[in-house]
Structure formats: C-alpha cells, structure tokens
XYZ file of C-alpha atoms in Angstrom:
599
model
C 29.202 13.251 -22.000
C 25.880 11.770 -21.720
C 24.919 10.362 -18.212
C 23.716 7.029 -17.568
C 19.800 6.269 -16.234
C 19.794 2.779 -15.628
C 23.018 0.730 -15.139
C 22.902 -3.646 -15.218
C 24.937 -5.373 -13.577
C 25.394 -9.273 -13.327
C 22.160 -9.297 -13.434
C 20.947 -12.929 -13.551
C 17.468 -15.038 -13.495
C 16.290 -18.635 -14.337
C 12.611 -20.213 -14.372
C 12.539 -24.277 -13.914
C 15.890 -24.621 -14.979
C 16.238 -22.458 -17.662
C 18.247 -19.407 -17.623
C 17.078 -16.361 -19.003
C 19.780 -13.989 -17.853
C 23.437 -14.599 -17.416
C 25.350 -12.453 -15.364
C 24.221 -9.398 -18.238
C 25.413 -6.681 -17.872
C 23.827 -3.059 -19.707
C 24.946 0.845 -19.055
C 21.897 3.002 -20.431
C 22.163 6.511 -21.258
C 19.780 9.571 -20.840
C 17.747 10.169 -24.158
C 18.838 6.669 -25.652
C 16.239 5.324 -28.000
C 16.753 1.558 -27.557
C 14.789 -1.396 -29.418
C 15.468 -4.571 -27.822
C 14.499 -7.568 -29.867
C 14.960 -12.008 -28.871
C 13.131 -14.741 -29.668
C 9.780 -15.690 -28.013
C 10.917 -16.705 -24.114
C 14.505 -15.337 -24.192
C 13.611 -13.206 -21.489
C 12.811 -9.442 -22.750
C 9.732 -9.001 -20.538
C 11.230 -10.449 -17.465
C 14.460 -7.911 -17.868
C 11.798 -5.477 -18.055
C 10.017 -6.741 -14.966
C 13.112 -6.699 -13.042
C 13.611 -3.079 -13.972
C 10.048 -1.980 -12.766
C 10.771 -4.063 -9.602
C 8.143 -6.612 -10.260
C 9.929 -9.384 -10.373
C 13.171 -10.275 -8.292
C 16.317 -10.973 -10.370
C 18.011 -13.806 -8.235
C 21.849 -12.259 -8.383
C 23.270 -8.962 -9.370
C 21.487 -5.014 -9.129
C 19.624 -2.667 -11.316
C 21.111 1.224 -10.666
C 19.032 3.809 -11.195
C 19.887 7.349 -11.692
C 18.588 10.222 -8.897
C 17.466 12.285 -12.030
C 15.603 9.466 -13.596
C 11.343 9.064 -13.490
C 10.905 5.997 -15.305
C 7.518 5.889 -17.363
C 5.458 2.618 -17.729
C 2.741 1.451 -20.468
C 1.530 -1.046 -18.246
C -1.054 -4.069 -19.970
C -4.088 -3.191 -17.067
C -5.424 -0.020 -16.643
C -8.244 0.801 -13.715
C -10.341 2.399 -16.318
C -14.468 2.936 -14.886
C -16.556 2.138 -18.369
C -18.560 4.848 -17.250
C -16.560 7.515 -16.739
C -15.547 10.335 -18.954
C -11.831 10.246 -20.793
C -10.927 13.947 -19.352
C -12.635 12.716 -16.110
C -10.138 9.605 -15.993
C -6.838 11.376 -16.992
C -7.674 14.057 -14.309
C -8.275 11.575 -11.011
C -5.488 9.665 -12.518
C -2.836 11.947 -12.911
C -4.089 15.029 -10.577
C -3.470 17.290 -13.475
C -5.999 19.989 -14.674
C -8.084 19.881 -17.558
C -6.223 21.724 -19.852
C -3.364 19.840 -19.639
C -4.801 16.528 -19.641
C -6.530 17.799 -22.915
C -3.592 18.950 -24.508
C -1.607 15.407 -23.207
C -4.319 13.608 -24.821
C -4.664 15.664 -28.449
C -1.159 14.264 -29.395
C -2.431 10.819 -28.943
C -5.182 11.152 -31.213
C -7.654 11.856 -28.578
C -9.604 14.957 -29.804
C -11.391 17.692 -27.789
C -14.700 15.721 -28.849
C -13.532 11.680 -27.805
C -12.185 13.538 -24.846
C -15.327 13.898 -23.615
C -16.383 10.637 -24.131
C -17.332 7.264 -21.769
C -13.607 4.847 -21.918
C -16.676 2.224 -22.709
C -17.894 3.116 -25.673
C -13.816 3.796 -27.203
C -12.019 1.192 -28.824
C -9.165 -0.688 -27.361
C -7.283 1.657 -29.645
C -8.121 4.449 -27.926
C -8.190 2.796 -24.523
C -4.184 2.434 -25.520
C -4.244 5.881 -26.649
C -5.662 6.922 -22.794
C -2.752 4.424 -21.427
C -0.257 6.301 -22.957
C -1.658 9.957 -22.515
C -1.881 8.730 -18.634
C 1.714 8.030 -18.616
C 3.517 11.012 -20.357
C 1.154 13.269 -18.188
C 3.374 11.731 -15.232
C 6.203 13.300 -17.088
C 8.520 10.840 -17.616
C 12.077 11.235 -18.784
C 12.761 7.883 -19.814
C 10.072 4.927 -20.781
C 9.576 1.646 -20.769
C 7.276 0.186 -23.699
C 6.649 -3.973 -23.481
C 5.050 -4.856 -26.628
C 3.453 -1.157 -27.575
C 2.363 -1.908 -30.619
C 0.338 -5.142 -30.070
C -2.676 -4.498 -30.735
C -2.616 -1.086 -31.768
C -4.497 -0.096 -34.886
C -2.145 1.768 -37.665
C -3.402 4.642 -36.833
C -2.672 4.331 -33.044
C 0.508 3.167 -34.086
C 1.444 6.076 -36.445
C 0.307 8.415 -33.691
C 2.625 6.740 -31.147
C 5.388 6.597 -33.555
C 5.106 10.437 -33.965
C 5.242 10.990 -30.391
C 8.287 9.165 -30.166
C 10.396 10.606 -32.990
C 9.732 14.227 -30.886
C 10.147 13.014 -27.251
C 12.963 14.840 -25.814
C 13.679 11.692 -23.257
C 15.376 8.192 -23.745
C 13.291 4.803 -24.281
C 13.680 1.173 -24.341
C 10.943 -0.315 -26.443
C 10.561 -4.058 -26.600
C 8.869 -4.928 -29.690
C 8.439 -7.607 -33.184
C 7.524 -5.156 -35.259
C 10.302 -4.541 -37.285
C 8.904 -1.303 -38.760
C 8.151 0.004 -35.707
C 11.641 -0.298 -34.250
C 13.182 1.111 -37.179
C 11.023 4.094 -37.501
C 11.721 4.843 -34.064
C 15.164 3.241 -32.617
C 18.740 5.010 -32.881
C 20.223 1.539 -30.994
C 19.432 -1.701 -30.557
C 19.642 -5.067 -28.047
C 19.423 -8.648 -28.839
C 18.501 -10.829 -26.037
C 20.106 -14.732 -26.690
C 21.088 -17.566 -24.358
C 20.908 -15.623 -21.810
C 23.325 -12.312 -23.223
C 22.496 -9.301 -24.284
C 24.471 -7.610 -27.280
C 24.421 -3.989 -27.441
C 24.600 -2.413 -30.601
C 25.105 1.243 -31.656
C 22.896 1.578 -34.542
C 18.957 0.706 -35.826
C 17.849 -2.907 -36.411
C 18.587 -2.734 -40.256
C 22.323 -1.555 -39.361
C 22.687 -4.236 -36.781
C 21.237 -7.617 -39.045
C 23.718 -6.513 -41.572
C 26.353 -6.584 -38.506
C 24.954 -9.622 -37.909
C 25.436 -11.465 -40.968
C 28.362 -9.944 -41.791
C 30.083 -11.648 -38.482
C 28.130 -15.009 -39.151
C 29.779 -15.366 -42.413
C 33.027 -14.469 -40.537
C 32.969 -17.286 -38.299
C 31.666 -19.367 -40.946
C 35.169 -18.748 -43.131
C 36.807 -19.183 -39.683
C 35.323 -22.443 -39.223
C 35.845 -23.697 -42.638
C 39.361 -23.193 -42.254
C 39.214 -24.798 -38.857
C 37.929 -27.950 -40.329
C 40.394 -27.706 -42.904
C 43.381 -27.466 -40.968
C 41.746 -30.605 -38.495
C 41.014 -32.888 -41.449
C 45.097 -32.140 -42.308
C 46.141 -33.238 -39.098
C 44.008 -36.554 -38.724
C 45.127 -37.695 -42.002
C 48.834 -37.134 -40.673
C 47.831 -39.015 -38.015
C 46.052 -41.444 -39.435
C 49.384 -42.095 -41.841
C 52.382 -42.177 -39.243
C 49.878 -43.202 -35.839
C 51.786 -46.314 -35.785
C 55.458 -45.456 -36.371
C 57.665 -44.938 -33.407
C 60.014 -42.664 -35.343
C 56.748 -40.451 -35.489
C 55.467 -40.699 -32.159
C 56.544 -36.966 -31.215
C 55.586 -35.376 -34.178
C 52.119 -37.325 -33.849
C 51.705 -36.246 -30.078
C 51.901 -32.676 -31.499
C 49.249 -33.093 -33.994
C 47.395 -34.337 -31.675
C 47.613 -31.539 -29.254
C 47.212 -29.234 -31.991
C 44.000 -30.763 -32.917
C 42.528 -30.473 -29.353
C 43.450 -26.785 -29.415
C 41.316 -26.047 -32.535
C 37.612 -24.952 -31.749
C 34.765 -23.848 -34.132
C 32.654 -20.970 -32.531
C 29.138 -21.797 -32.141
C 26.778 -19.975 -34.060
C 23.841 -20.107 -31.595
C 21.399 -18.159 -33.656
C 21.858 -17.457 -36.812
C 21.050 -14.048 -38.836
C 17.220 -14.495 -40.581
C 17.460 -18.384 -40.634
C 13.773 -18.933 -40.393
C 12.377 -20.635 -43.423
C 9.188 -22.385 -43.433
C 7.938 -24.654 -46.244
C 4.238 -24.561 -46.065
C 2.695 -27.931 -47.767
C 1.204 -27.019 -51.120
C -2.266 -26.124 -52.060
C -3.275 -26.321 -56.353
C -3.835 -23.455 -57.850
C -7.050 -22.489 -59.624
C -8.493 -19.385 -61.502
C -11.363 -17.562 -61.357
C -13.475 -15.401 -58.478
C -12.825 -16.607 -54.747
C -15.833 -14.168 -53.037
C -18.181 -11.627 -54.272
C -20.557 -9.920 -51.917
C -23.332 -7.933 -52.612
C -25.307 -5.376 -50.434
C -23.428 -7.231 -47.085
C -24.381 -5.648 -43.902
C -22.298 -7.098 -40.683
C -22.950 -6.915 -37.024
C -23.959 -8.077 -34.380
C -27.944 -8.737 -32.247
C -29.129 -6.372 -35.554
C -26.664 -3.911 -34.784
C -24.961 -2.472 -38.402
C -21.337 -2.440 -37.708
C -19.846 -1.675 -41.773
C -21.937 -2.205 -45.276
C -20.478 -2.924 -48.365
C -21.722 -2.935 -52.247
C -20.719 -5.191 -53.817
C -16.702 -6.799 -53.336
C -14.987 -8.797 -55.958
C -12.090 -10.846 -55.004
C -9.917 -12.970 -57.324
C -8.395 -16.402 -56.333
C -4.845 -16.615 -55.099
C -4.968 -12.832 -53.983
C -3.920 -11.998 -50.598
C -6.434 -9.393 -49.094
C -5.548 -7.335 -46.012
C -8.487 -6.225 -43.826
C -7.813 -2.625 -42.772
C -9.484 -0.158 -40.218
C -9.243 1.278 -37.020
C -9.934 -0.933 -33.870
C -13.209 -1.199 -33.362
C -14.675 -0.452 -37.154
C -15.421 -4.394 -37.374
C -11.950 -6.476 -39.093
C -12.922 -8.989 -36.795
C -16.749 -8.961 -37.336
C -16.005 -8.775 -41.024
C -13.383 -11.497 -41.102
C -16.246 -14.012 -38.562
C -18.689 -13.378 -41.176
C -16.884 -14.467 -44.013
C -15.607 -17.183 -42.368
C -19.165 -18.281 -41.628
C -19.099 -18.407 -37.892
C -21.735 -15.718 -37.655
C -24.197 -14.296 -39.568
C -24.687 -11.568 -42.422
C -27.239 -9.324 -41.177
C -28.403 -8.672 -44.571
C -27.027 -9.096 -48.179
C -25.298 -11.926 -49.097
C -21.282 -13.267 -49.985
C -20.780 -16.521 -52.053
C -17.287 -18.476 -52.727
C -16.928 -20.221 -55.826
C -18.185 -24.033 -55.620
C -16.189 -26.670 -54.042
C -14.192 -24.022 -51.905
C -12.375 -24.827 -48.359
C -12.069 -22.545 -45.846
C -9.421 -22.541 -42.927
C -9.931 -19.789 -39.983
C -7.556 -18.570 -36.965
C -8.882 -16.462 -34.519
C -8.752 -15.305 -30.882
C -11.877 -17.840 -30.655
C -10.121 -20.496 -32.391
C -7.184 -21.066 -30.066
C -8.801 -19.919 -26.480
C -11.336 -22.990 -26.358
C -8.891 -25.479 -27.133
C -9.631 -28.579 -24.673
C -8.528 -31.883 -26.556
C -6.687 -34.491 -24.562
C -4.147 -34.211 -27.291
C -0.458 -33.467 -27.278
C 0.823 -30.875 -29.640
C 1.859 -33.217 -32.296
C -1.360 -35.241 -32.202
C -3.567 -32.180 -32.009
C -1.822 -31.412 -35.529
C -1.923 -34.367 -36.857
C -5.952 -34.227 -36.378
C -6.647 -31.027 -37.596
C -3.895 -30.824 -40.478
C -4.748 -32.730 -44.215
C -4.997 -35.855 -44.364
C -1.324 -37.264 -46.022
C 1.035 -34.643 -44.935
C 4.110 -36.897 -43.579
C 5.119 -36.773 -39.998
C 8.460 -35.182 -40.754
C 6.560 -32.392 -42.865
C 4.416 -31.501 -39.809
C 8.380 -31.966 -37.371
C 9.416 -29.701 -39.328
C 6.835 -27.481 -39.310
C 6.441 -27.356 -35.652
C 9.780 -26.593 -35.742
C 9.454 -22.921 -37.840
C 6.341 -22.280 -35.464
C 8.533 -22.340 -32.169
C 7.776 -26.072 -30.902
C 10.766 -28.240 -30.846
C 12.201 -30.964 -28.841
C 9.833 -32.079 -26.018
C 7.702 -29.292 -26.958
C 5.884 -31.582 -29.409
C 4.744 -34.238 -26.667
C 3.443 -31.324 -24.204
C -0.311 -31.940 -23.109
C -2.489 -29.223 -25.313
C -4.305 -28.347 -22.023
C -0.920 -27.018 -20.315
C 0.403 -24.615 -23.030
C 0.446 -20.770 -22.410
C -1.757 -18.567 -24.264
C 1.278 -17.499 -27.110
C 1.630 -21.731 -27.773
C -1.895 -22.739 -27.875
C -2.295 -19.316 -30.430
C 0.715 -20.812 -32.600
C -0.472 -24.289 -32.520
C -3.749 -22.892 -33.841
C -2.437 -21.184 -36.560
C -0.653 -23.952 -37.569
C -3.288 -26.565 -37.687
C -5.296 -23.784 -39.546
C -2.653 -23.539 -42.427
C -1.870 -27.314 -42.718
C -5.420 -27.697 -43.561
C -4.320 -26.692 -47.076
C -7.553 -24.779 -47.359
C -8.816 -22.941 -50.338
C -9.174 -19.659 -48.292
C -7.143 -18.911 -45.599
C -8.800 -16.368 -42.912
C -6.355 -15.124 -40.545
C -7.352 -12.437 -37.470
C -4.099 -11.279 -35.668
C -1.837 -14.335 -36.990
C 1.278 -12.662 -35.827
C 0.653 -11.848 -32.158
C 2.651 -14.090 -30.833
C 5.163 -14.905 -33.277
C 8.944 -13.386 -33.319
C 9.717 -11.300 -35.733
C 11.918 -13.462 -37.858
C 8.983 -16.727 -37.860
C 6.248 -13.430 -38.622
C 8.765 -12.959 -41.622
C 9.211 -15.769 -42.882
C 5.853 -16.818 -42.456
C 4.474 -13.602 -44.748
C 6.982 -15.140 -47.185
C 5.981 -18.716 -47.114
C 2.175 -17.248 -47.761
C 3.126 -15.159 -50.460
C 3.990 -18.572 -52.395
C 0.399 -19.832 -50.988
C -1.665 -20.621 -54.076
C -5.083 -20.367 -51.985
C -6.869 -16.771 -51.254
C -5.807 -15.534 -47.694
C -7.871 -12.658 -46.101
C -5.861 -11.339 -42.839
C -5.833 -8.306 -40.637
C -2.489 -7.808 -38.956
C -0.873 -4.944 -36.819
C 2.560 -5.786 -38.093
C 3.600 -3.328 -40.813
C 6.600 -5.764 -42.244
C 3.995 -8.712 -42.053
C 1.173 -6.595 -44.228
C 3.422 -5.278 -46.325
C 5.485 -8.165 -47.703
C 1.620 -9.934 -47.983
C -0.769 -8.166 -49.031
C -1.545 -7.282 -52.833
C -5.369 -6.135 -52.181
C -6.931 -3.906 -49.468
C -10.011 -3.910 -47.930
C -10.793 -0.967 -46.086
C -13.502 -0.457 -43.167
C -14.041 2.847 -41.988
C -17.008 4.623 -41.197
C -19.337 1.886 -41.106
C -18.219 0.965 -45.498
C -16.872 -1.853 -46.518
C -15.230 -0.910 -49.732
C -11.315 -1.909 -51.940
C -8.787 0.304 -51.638
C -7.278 1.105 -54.815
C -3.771 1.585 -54.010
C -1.067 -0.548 -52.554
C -0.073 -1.083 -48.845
C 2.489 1.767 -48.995
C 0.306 4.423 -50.545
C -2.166 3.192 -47.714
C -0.020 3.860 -44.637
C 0.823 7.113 -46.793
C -2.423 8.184 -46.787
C -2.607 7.434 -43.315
C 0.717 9.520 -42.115
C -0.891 12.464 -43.922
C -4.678 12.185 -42.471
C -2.809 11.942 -39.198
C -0.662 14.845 -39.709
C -3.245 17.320 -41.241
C -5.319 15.897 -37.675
C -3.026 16.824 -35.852
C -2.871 19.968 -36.965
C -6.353 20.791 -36.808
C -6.112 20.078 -33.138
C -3.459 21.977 -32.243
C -5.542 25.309 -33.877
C -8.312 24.322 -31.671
C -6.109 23.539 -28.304
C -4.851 26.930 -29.264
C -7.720 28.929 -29.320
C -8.933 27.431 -26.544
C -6.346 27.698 -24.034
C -5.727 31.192 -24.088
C -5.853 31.895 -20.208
C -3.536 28.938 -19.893
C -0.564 29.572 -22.051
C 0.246 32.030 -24.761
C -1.191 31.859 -27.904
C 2.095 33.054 -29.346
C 4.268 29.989 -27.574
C 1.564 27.351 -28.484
C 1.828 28.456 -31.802
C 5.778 28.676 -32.119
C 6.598 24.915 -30.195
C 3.533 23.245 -32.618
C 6.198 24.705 -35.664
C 8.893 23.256 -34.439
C 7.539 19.940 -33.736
C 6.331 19.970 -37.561
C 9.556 21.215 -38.324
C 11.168 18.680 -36.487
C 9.010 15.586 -38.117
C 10.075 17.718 -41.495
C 13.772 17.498 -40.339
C 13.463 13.656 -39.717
C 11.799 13.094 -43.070
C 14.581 15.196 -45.337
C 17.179 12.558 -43.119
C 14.888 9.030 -44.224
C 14.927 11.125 -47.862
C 18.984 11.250 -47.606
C 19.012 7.363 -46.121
C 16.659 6.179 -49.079
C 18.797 7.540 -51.796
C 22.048 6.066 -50.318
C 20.541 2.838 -50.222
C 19.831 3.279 -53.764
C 23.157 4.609 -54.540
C 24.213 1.752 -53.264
C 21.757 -0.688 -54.210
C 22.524 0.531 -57.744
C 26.213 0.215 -57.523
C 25.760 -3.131 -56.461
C 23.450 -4.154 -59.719
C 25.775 -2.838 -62.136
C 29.079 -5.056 -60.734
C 26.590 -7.971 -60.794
C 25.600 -6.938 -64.300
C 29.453 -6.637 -64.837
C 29.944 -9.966 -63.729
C 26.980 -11.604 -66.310
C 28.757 -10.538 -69.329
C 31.038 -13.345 -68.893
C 29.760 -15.685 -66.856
C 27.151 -16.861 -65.066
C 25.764 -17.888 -61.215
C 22.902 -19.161 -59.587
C 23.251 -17.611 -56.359
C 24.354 -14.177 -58.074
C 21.321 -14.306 -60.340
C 18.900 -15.083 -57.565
C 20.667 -12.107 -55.511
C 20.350 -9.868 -58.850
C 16.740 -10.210 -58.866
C 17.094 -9.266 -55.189
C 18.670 -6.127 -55.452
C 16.167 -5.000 -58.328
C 13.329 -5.701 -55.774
C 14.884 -3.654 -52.767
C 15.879 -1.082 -55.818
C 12.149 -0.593 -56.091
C 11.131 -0.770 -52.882
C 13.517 1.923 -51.940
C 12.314 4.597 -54.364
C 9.013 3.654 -53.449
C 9.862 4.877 -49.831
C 11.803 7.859 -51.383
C 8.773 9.202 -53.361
C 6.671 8.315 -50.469
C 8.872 10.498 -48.091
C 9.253 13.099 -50.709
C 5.521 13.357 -51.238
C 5.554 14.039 -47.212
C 7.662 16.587 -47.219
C 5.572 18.373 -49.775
C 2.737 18.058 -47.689
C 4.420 19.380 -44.250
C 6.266 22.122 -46.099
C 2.662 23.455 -46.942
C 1.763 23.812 -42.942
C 4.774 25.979 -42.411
C-alpha cells in the first residue's frame, strides 16, 4: 500500500470575500503524478502557496510526511549575470562539479552552456538552471506552478522527459493540456471552492466529466417533467375543497424536487469572434530581411512567401528572436536590412507583452474596448465577448488602471482581435488564458478569415492553429515544410539523439567519479524506459482508433436509413480524431524506430 506525502484537511481560504477553498480536503500519495487544472482565480496557486507555507490557510492543516523533501520551481531565482552556470549550481546546491554537470545534462544544459555566464542564456535555459537547481536538492516529490509558461518546446520536451523517468510523485499545476497529458497518471479540478480528485489523465477525466453532465442533465429533464405534472394538477383542482389534501401533497412533493446545479460545465467555452471578409492573394513576402536590434543580426531570411488567410506559427528556441521577428513585422521596430511588404490596403492588429504593460487610459474595461475594437460591433457582441475572455459581471465597469497583470493581458488581446484586422500578430496570446478559453479561442481563429502570425508555448493552442511554420534557429529565418506534428517530431528526436550524445561525453568524462560500466547500464534503461512508455501511447493510439472506428461504422449504420444533423456533424468529428490519432500512432511508431536503434 502506497503511503501518503501530503494529507489536506478542511483546509479553507478566502480573499475580499471570495472563497477559494472550502473546507477541501486531499490525501496524496508517494510517486503520484498529479495535474491539477481550474479556471483562472479558482485558487490553484494559493493551494500551492499554502503547501510551501507561504501563505496562511485561515482554517484546517496541511500534513506532511517525515519521509517527504518537497521540491520547488520557484518564479525568482538569485542568479549573478556574471557568473558561470556550473559556478551557480555549485554555491547553490553545495554539490561538486560532477554532479552538478551531470544534474544539468538532462536538462539540456551541455558540458559547453555549462560553462557559460546565466547572462548571456536564454530565459529557456535560465528555467533549465531552475530546475537542474532543484532536483540537485533531491527531491522526492515536486511542486511545479505553471512549468511550462514560458518554456520554449524544446525546454518543454526536455522537462517532459525528465518527468516521465522521475522515480518520485508530482503535482503539476498547469493549462497546457498536452503537457498534463504527456505527463499526468491523475488529475484535480479546482471549482467553487472543491477539489475533485480523479484517478486517471485529463482526457479520461473530461470524458468523466461529460458523461456525468449529461447525467444530471436527463435527471433534470425529468425533474422538470415530473414539476410541470404537478402544477398543472394543481393548477386544475387548487380550488376544490374535496381536493385540498391531495393538492397539499403535490405541493409538498413539488418543494421536495431539486435540479442539481451544473456549476461548470464540461468544454462550454465558445467564442464567436466578429467577422473579417475574406480575400485572396499574398499577405507578406520578404526578401533578404535581417532583424535585430542597435545593428545587432539576431535571424536572416531569403525570401518568405505567405498566403492570405493562413495561420503561421513562429517557432524557435527562446531567445532565437520570435519576438524580434514578430515586432518587426508588425512595424514597431525596424528591419535592419532587406525589406517585407503586405499586399495594399492591409490592417494590422498586434498583442504583445508591450501592448498590454503600458496600458494607462482612464477607461473602464468595457469602454477601453469599445475604443480600440471596430467601429459598429454592437454592445452585446463586445458583452459577450468579454464574457469568453474571463470578464463578467462587474468586471466590465472595473477602472483599466486597477486590473492585475493576467486582465490587463486579456483585455489586450481582446481589443487586438475586435479590431477585425487583416493580419493578426499575436506574441504569447495564451499566457494567461485557461485552458478551455486558450481552446476555444484557437478554434474561433481557425474560422478567422484574416492572416494570423503567433508564437505560442501551448502545444494544444499551436496545434489546433497553425497550418504554416516559420522556423528561427540559428540566426535563419526560413518555412518549415512539414506540419506542427512532424515539427514537435523532429524535435523529440533532435532531443533524444542530444541526449544521447551527452550522456557518451558525461561518461567518458567521469570516470574517477562513477563507473563507466553503471553510467552506461542506468542511461539504457532510461532509454528503455522512454521506449517502454512509447510502445504503451502506441497501444493507447490504436484503441482509440479501434474505437474511434467502431464508432464511425454504427454512425454509418445509422445513415443508411435516416438522417441527423447532430450525428452528421459528430460523423465528421470522429473522421477528424480518426486522423489525428494515426497521425500520433505513426508519429510514436516512427519513435520507437529511432530509440530501438540506440539500444
């Protein structure tokens, strides 16, 4: 029987009247790989705060086992821009080269960037440092807020590789959907102030969850069904004394019967974005574009072609120049040489971190909208929109100049898109959106009839957008000629093969530290282990299209005599996730080609 680590209990906490917790209540077990997911403000990072003791819950305890060292990716990090990586790792952690070196390898950090000044990495691999700082405290069970914010893909494929071997328990908080389901085994939802624990990964637990939301929906049907046949019997004999007893009843009856509240229902984000006309031809082409900054060359292209209505996803590590790439574009700075022209008569809309930071209008968040959005759009359009981007009741008439940093970024990114802008530029538009609004928002664009460029660290946001690729990586600007999935593909295997090239050199080099022989036999198993993991997402894919199929062909069953809108629409549904699942199968299965040839 497993033992417990951390045990909840009544824990509860409230800011300016609202309450965050509720007397919750949580047993967690040693090695448990926990996601916990809620909506923007329903109180994930403050349960975490009250578990690292920095904030006070105001009833109730947190338990901790004796055996337990709890390990922290904390936001801050007392990093000296001058000093050395190895140097760092070793006054932080009191740990000796070598094993600061090897800590470091399986983040990414190589014996060459170990070597280098934290100020001249990228926040990438400042993250990278974070993390090899706190598994070199040796941790048996962690604590991740928000890991994958602002991690590059290949930070976050590196992390996510270091997870699926970690021989301790987690609880990641995260709204990256991939990410959780890569690396999760169970999962908690944070809601009016409850937390629901469930056994299984985040896909397992949304179909739980709309599985018991159309539950109580048959239950409340039949509620209302059963009330609307009393009141009409007491509507009919209300006045009859020979009735009054039997009307009484009713009446009692009636009070008994209660609908259950469905407080949040299962993916019931939709956002109608206001419409933009469609038109053909090129959006961009650059030729010979250098970008950079004070005549610094930070990535070059040749020469770019991009088509109207496409939706291009700015790729690269942290640090290779998205951003720099995505301002220059965008206009806001300069080219430092070559040139980019859109066709004639083209509108652009940007977000950015620089966009929502300077906001200082005397405006409330419905006026500020209604100034920056197109002229026309009616007041219950931009309600309702408000509404999808997390502002609703007297959230619309807050001052602009009192919102937190997450509102005044959504608010932003709203009045970019109701601009109803030709081009759409979008830096990190999902930051600080909940997974369900990031979603449904990479849905509502994918109807967009205007060209967005975007860079994104959300995998499920990318992927359900994008259908071009612009890759920057050493200092080139240049299209990527495959699809999202064949990108992170590529990625996983660069990573891997990396990763392996390190561990020959760790090997070699630490000789006097630890056998040659045991270095070489644990690196196996951890490849055999990844190889393990991949032959069980092999086995899950073909299920789901097992099942997937099975599905289609009663549906297809069904069509031969009759005929349904909502079992047509869910047809085409099922032939999309069909495809998408044997996409991920041959993806997987080209993997495990590639990892059986390391063995």
């Amino acid at each position: 029987m497993a033992k417990s680590v951390i045990n909840i209990v009544n824990v509860s906490k409230s800011f300016v009247n609202k309450i965050l917790l509720d007397k919750v209540n949580l047993l967690i077990e040693e090695k448990s790989k926990i996601g916990m997911i809620g909506r923007n403000g329903a109180g994930k990072t403050t349960l975490i705060k009250i578990l690292m003791g920095e904030e006070e819950a105001d009833d109730g305890e947190v338990i901790f086992s004796d055996e337990v060292k709890i390990g922290y990716l904390s936001q801050g990090a007392n990093f000296d821009e001058t000093e050395k990586v190895l140097d760092y790792l070793m006054r932080a952690t009191n740990k000796e080269s070598w094993v600061c070196s090897k800590i470091a390898s399986r983040f990414g950090i190589d014996h060459i960037k170990v070597n280098y000044n934290i100020g001249d990495l990228s926040s990438g691999y400042r993250m990278r440092i974070k993390l090899s700082e706190m598994m070199l405290h040796e941790p048996n069970f962690l604590l991740l807020d928000e890991p994958s914010n602002f991690l590059d893909l290949n930070t976050l494929i590196d992390l996510e590789n270091f997870l699926l071997d970690y021989k301790g328990g987690f609880l990641i908080v995260s709204h990256d959907r991939e990410f959780l389901k890569t690396t999760c085994e169970k999962t908690i939802e944070i809601e009016n102030g409850k937390i629901t624990y469930f056994p299984a990964d985040i896909e397992d637990y949304f179909e739980y969850k709309e599985e018991k939301e159309a539950s109580i929906k048959k239950y409340n049907k039949n509620i209302e069904e059963r009330k609307a046949h009393l009141e009409r019997f007491i509507e009919r004999f209300r006045y009859k004394a020979t009735k009054a007893k039997s009307v009484q009843s009713r009446i009692k009856q009636m009070e008994k019967l209660k609908t259950i509240e469905i407080s949040h229902p299962a993916k019931n984000v939709r956002i109608k974005l206001p419409a933009v006309q469609e038109k053909k031809g090129f959006a961009l082409i650059s030729d010979n574009l250098n970008i950079g900054y004070d005549k610094k060359i930070v990535a070059e292209s040749k020469r770019i072609e991009i088509f109207r209505g496409s939706k291009v996803a700015v790729l690269g590590q942290n640090g290779e120049g998205k951003t720099t790439f995505l301002r220059t574009i965008s206009g806001r700075i300069k080219a430092l040489s070559g040139n980019y022209n859109y066709a004639q008569g083209i509108k652009i809309a940007y977000f950015g971190e620089d966009t929502y930071k300077n906001i200082t209008a005397n405006d409330t968040v419905l006026s500020y909208l209604k100034k920056h959005a197109k002229q026309g759009l009616l007041h219950q359009e931009l309600l309702t929109l408000l509404g999808s981007f997390l502002f609703s009741g007297d959230d619309i008439n807050k001052d602009v100049k009192v919102l937190s940093g997450g509102e005044m970024a959504r608010l932003s990114l709203l009045s970019a898109i109701t601009q109803c802008a030709d081009v759409l530029i979008l830096d990190e538009p999902t930051n600080h959106l909940d997974f369900e609004t990031v979603e449904a928002l990479a849905n509502s664009l994918k109807d967009y009839m205007g060209t967005i460029f975007f860079t994104s660290h959300d995998r499920t946001f990318t992927s359900l957008l994008a259908d071009t690729i612009i890759e920057i990586k050493d200092k080139k600007i240049s299209l990527y000629s495959g699809d999202y999935d064949s990108y992170v593909y590529k990625t996983r295997l660069e990573a891997l093969k990396e990763e392996e090239e390190e561990i020959k050199f760790q090997n070699n080099n630490n000789k006097n530290n630890i056998s040659e022989n045991k270095n070489s036999y644990e690196d196996r198993k951890k490849i055999r282990n990844r190889l393990s993991k991949c032959e069980n997402l092999l086995k899950k894919y073909e299920n789901e299209i097992n099942d997937y199929k099975a599905e289609e062909k009663e549906l297809l069953k069904f069509f031969e005599v009759s005929y349904d809108e909502e079992k047509s629409k869910r047809l085409s549904e099922i032939k999309k996730l069909i495809e998408k699942a044997e996409n991920e199968w041959l993806t997987i299965n080209e993997e495990i080609d590639d990892i059986k040839k390391l063995l």
